[in-house]
Amino acid sequence: MKQEILQLNKISAVANNTLKNYEIKSESKKPIGIMLRSFNMHEYELPSSVIAIARAGAGVNNIPCDKYAEKGVCVFNTPGANANAVAELIVALALNASRNIIAASIWASKLEGDTIAKDVEKGKGSFAGNEISGKTIAVLGLGAIGKKVAILFNALGLKVKGYDPFISDETKSLLSFAEICKEPSECVKDSDFVTIHIPYMDSTKNFVDAKLIKNFKKGAILINGARGELVNNDDILSALSSGAVSKYVTDFPQPQLMNKDNVILIPHLGASSEEAEDNCALMAAEELVDYIEN
């Protein structure tokens, strides 16, 4: 009889071949391993049969790792598997924020009648924006995602500044085109864009707050594709109101941010590409099987 792998979320079928010697279940009372994506395990009653858990994603804030460590349960994640998907989205968000693409599209979709062509020519000036080439971007966090973000923006003609207290010599060499800063305040200074790619934990909560925002270039655009809790909502809304920050683009909608001027909300699309879901699922399955069998 095959051992069971419980999937608490829908996982890409590319993992099935790696799990061919196991029975994949959506419900199980005695799984040896668990795979998940966004399922919140903090209140979950973990079956005693479980020896390992694999999350098809980078963060593990939806898993009580310390609690499971005490039980001897190993927790895996899949860092880097979704890095390209997130990095490409950050580029798209920067372009949208600079060129007002979403607002312009919403406006254009509401035009009616035989005067649409004239209305377009008359109204398009309201959405005029700026090109990103030649601008400066601050990349806070130079891990798997941050590195790719830096490389993409460099290719698009931006000056890149980066901050990461744990940066390796290998990464420094890879990002030889970038100015590596020792402090976040130094990194964001004179930057037209600030993008966040650091992990969320107690020590990084509200990483971007009023104190750091004081160092922003006036009118900078803040992009958050990492975790909502990394930005202090009160402080960013205050900065938007004063004009210190021109736009806040976040992949993490929260009640406080709804229907606010110059806040662009995206429904957590960072890793939502077929390629990223496949990569994460395959890596998670391989980690799980390797641990169970070896």
Coordinates of C-alpha atoms in Angstrom, one line a residue:
M1 CA 0.0 0.0 0.0
K2 CA 1.4 3.4 -1.0
Q3 CA 2.2 6.1 1.5
E4 CA 0.1 9.2 1.2
I5 CA 1.0 12.8 0.3
L6 CA -1.6 15.3 1.4
Q7 CA -2.0 18.4 -0.8
L8 CA -3.7 21.2 1.1
N9 CA -3.8 23.4 -2.0
K10 CA -4.1 22.6 -5.7
I11 CA -0.5 21.8 -6.8
S12 CA 0.6 21.7 -10.5
A13 CA 0.4 18.3 -12.0
V14 CA 4.1 18.4 -13.0
A15 CA 4.8 17.1 -9.5
N16 CA 2.9 13.9 -10.1
N17 CA 5.7 12.0 -11.8
T18 CA 8.0 12.8 -8.9
L19 CA 5.3 11.5 -6.5
K20 CA 4.5 8.4 -8.6
N21 CA 5.4 6.0 -5.8
Y22 CA 3.0 7.8 -3.4
E23 CA -0.8 8.3 -3.3
I24 CA -1.7 11.9 -3.7
K25 CA -4.7 12.9 -1.6
S26 CA -6.8 16.1 -1.0
E27 CA -7.8 14.6 2.3
S28 CA -5.9 12.2 4.5
K29 CA -5.7 11.2 8.1
K30 CA -2.3 9.5 7.9
P31 CA -0.1 11.3 5.3
I32 CA 3.6 11.0 5.6
G33 CA 4.1 14.3 3.9
I34 CA 2.2 17.5 3.1
M35 CA 2.4 19.9 0.1
L36 CA 0.8 23.3 0.1
R37 CA 1.0 26.8 -1.2
S38 CA -1.1 29.4 0.7
F39 CA -2.9 27.2 3.2
N40 CA -2.6 28.7 6.7
M41 CA -1.3 25.9 9.0
H42 CA -1.1 27.9 12.2
E43 CA -4.4 26.6 13.4
Y44 CA -4.2 23.3 11.5
E45 CA -4.2 20.0 13.5
L46 CA -1.1 18.3 12.1
P47 CA -1.5 14.5 11.7
S48 CA 1.1 12.6 13.8
S49 CA 2.1 10.6 10.7
V50 CA 3.7 13.7 9.0
I51 CA 7.5 13.8 8.9
A52 CA 7.9 16.6 6.3
I53 CA 6.1 19.6 4.8
A54 CA 6.9 21.3 1.5
R55 CA 5.6 24.7 0.5
A56 CA 5.5 25.4 -3.2
G57 CA 6.6 29.0 -2.7
A58 CA 9.4 31.1 -1.1
G59 CA 8.0 32.3 2.2
V60 CA 6.9 30.1 5.1
N61 CA 5.0 32.7 7.2
N62 CA 1.9 30.5 6.8
I63 CA 3.6 27.6 8.5
P64 CA 4.5 27.4 12.3
C65 CA 8.0 26.2 11.6
D66 CA 9.2 26.5 15.3
K67 CA 6.3 24.5 16.5
Y68 CA 6.9 21.8 13.8
A69 CA 10.6 21.7 14.5
E70 CA 9.8 20.7 18.1
K71 CA 7.8 17.8 16.7
G72 CA 10.7 16.8 14.5
V73 CA 8.8 17.7 11.3
C74 CA 11.0 19.2 8.6
V75 CA 9.7 22.2 6.6
F76 CA 10.9 22.9 3.0
N77 CA 10.2 25.9 0.8
T78 CA 11.2 26.6 -2.9
P79 CA 13.4 29.7 -3.0
G80 CA 14.2 30.9 -6.5
A81 CA 11.6 28.8 -8.2
N82 CA 9.2 31.7 -8.7
A83 CA 11.9 34.4 -8.9
N84 CA 11.6 35.2 -12.6
A85 CA 7.8 35.5 -12.4
V86 CA 8.0 38.0 -9.6
A87 CA 10.8 39.9 -11.2
E88 CA 8.9 40.3 -14.5
L89 CA 5.8 41.5 -12.6
I90 CA 7.9 44.2 -10.8
V91 CA 9.0 45.5 -14.2
A92 CA 5.4 45.6 -15.4
L93 CA 4.3 47.4 -12.2
A94 CA 7.0 50.0 -12.6
L95 CA 6.0 50.6 -16.2
N96 CA 2.3 50.8 -15.2
A97 CA 3.0 53.3 -12.4
S98 CA 5.1 55.4 -14.7
R99 CA 2.8 55.4 -17.7
N100 CA -0.6 55.2 -15.8
I101 CA -1.6 52.2 -17.9
I102 CA -4.3 50.8 -15.6
A103 CA -6.0 54.1 -15.0
A104 CA -5.9 54.9 -18.7
S105 CA -7.3 51.5 -19.7
I106 CA -10.2 51.9 -17.2
W107 CA -11.0 55.4 -18.6
A108 CA -10.8 54.2 -22.3
S109 CA -13.0 51.2 -21.6
K110 CA -15.9 53.5 -20.5
L111 CA -15.9 55.6 -23.7
E112 CA -19.1 55.4 -25.8
G113 CA -20.6 56.6 -29.1
D114 CA -19.3 57.8 -32.4
T115 CA -16.8 60.3 -30.9
I116 CA -14.5 57.7 -29.3
A117 CA -11.5 58.6 -31.5
K118 CA -11.9 62.3 -30.8
D119 CA -12.4 61.7 -27.1
V120 CA -9.2 59.6 -27.0
E121 CA -7.2 62.4 -28.5
K122 CA -8.8 64.9 -26.2
G123 CA -8.4 62.9 -23.0
K124 CA -5.1 61.0 -23.3
G125 CA -3.2 64.0 -22.0
S126 CA -4.6 63.3 -18.5
F127 CA -2.6 60.0 -18.5
A128 CA 0.8 61.3 -19.8
G129 CA 3.6 59.7 -17.8
N130 CA 7.3 59.2 -17.7
E131 CA 9.8 56.8 -19.3
I132 CA 11.8 54.6 -16.9
S133 CA 15.0 54.5 -19.0
G134 CA 17.6 56.7 -17.4
K135 CA 16.0 56.7 -14.0
T136 CA 17.4 55.2 -10.8
I137 CA 15.9 52.2 -8.9
A138 CA 16.7 51.1 -5.3
V139 CA 16.4 47.3 -4.8
L140 CA 16.0 46.5 -1.1
G141 CA 17.0 42.8 -0.8
L142 CA 19.3 41.0 -3.3
G143 CA 18.3 37.4 -2.9
A144 CA 17.0 35.2 -5.7
I145 CA 14.3 37.7 -6.7
G146 CA 16.1 40.9 -6.0
K147 CA 19.0 39.8 -8.2
K148 CA 16.8 39.2 -11.2
V149 CA 15.0 42.5 -10.6
A150 CA 18.3 44.3 -10.6
I151 CA 19.4 42.6 -13.8
L152 CA 16.2 43.3 -15.7
F153 CA 16.1 47.0 -14.8
N154 CA 19.8 47.4 -15.7
A155 CA 18.9 46.0 -19.1
L156 CA 16.2 48.5 -19.4
G157 CA 18.6 51.4 -18.9
L158 CA 18.1 52.2 -15.3
K159 CA 20.8 53.0 -12.8
V160 CA 20.6 50.3 -10.1
K161 CA 21.3 50.7 -6.4
G162 CA 21.0 47.7 -4.0
Y163 CA 21.0 46.9 -0.4
D164 CA 21.3 43.5 1.3
P165 CA 23.2 43.0 4.6
F166 CA 23.8 39.4 3.7
I167 CA 25.0 39.9 0.1
S168 CA 27.6 37.3 -1.1
D169 CA 30.7 38.0 -3.1
E170 CA 29.1 36.0 -5.9
T171 CA 26.1 38.3 -6.0
K172 CA 28.3 41.4 -5.9
S173 CA 30.2 40.0 -8.9
L174 CA 27.0 39.2 -10.7
L175 CA 25.7 42.7 -10.0
S176 CA 28.9 44.6 -10.8
F177 CA 26.9 47.2 -12.6
A178 CA 25.0 48.1 -9.4
E179 CA 25.9 50.5 -6.6
I180 CA 25.8 48.3 -3.4
C181 CA 24.8 50.4 -0.4
K182 CA 25.6 49.7 3.3
E183 CA 22.3 51.2 4.6
P184 CA 18.7 51.3 3.3
S185 CA 18.6 55.0 3.7
E186 CA 21.6 55.4 1.4
C187 CA 20.0 53.1 -1.1
V188 CA 16.7 54.9 -1.5
K189 CA 18.3 58.3 -1.6
D190 CA 18.0 59.9 -5.1
S191 CA 16.1 56.8 -6.4
D192 CA 13.0 57.3 -8.6
F193 CA 11.8 53.8 -7.8
V194 CA 12.1 51.7 -4.6
T195 CA 11.3 48.0 -4.8
I196 CA 11.2 45.6 -1.8
H197 CA 12.5 42.0 -1.9
I198 CA 13.3 41.1 1.7
P199 CA 11.8 38.3 3.8
Y200 CA 9.0 39.1 6.3
M201 CA 9.8 38.3 9.9
D202 CA 9.4 40.1 13.2
S203 CA 12.6 42.1 12.7
T204 CA 11.5 43.3 9.2
K205 CA 7.9 44.3 10.0
N206 CA 7.3 47.9 8.9
F207 CA 10.7 47.9 7.3
V208 CA 9.5 50.9 5.2
D209 CA 8.3 53.4 7.6
A210 CA 8.3 57.2 8.1
K211 CA 11.9 57.1 9.1
L212 CA 13.1 55.4 5.9
I213 CA 10.6 57.4 3.7
K214 CA 12.3 60.6 4.9
N215 CA 15.2 59.6 2.8
F216 CA 13.2 58.9 -0.4
K217 CA 13.6 61.2 -3.4
K218 CA 10.5 63.4 -3.5
G219 CA 7.9 61.8 -5.7
A220 CA 9.5 58.4 -5.7
I221 CA 7.4 55.3 -6.6
L222 CA 7.3 52.5 -4.0
I223 CA 6.7 48.9 -5.3
N224 CA 6.0 46.1 -2.8
G225 CA 6.1 42.6 -4.3
A226 CA 7.4 40.9 -1.1
R227 CA 5.0 41.1 1.8
G228 CA 2.3 43.6 2.8
E229 CA 3.6 43.8 6.4
L230 CA 7.0 45.1 5.3
V231 CA 5.4 48.6 4.7
N232 CA 3.8 50.7 7.4
N233 CA 0.4 51.6 5.9
D234 CA -0.2 54.7 8.0
D235 CA 3.2 56.0 7.0
I236 CA 2.9 55.3 3.3
L237 CA -0.6 56.9 3.2
S238 CA 0.8 60.0 4.9
A239 CA 3.7 60.1 2.4
L240 CA 1.3 59.8 -0.5
S241 CA -0.9 62.6 1.0
S242 CA 2.0 65.0 1.3
G243 CA 3.5 64.1 -2.1
A244 CA 6.7 62.7 -0.6
V245 CA 5.8 59.5 -2.5
S246 CA 3.9 59.7 -5.8
K247 CA 2.5 56.1 -5.9
Y248 CA 2.5 53.0 -3.9
V249 CA 2.1 49.8 -5.9
T250 CA 1.5 46.6 -3.8
D251 CA 0.8 43.0 -4.6
F252 CA -1.0 42.7 -1.2
P253 CA -4.4 44.5 -0.9
Q254 CA -5.3 45.4 2.6
P255 CA -8.5 47.1 4.0
Q256 CA -6.6 50.3 4.9
L257 CA -5.3 50.7 1.3
M258 CA -8.6 50.3 -0.5
N259 CA -9.8 53.1 -2.7
K260 CA -6.9 55.4 -1.8
D261 CA -5.5 57.9 -4.3
N262 CA -2.2 56.8 -5.9
V263 CA -2.4 53.3 -4.4
I264 CA -2.3 50.6 -7.1
L265 CA -3.4 47.2 -5.8
I266 CA -2.6 43.9 -7.5
P267 CA -4.2 40.7 -6.3
H268 CA -1.0 38.8 -5.2
L269 CA 0.0 37.9 -8.8
G270 CA 3.8 37.7 -8.0
A271 CA 4.2 34.0 -8.5
S272 CA 1.0 33.5 -10.5
S273 CA 2.4 32.2 -13.7
E274 CA 2.1 28.7 -15.1
E275 CA 5.9 28.5 -15.3
A276 CA 6.4 29.5 -11.6
E277 CA 3.7 27.2 -10.3
D278 CA 5.3 24.3 -12.2
N279 CA 8.8 25.2 -11.0
C280 CA 7.6 25.5 -7.4
A281 CA 5.6 22.3 -7.5
L282 CA 8.4 20.3 -8.9
M283 CA 11.0 21.6 -6.5
A284 CA 8.7 21.0 -3.5
A285 CA 7.9 17.4 -4.6
E286 CA 11.6 16.6 -5.1
E287 CA 12.5 18.0 -1.7
L288 CA 9.7 16.0 0.0
V289 CA 10.6 12.7 -1.7
D290 CA 14.3 13.1 -1.1
Y291 CA 13.7 13.7 2.6
I292 CA 11.2 10.8 3.0
E293 CA 13.3 8.3 1.1
N294 CA 16.8 9.4 2.2

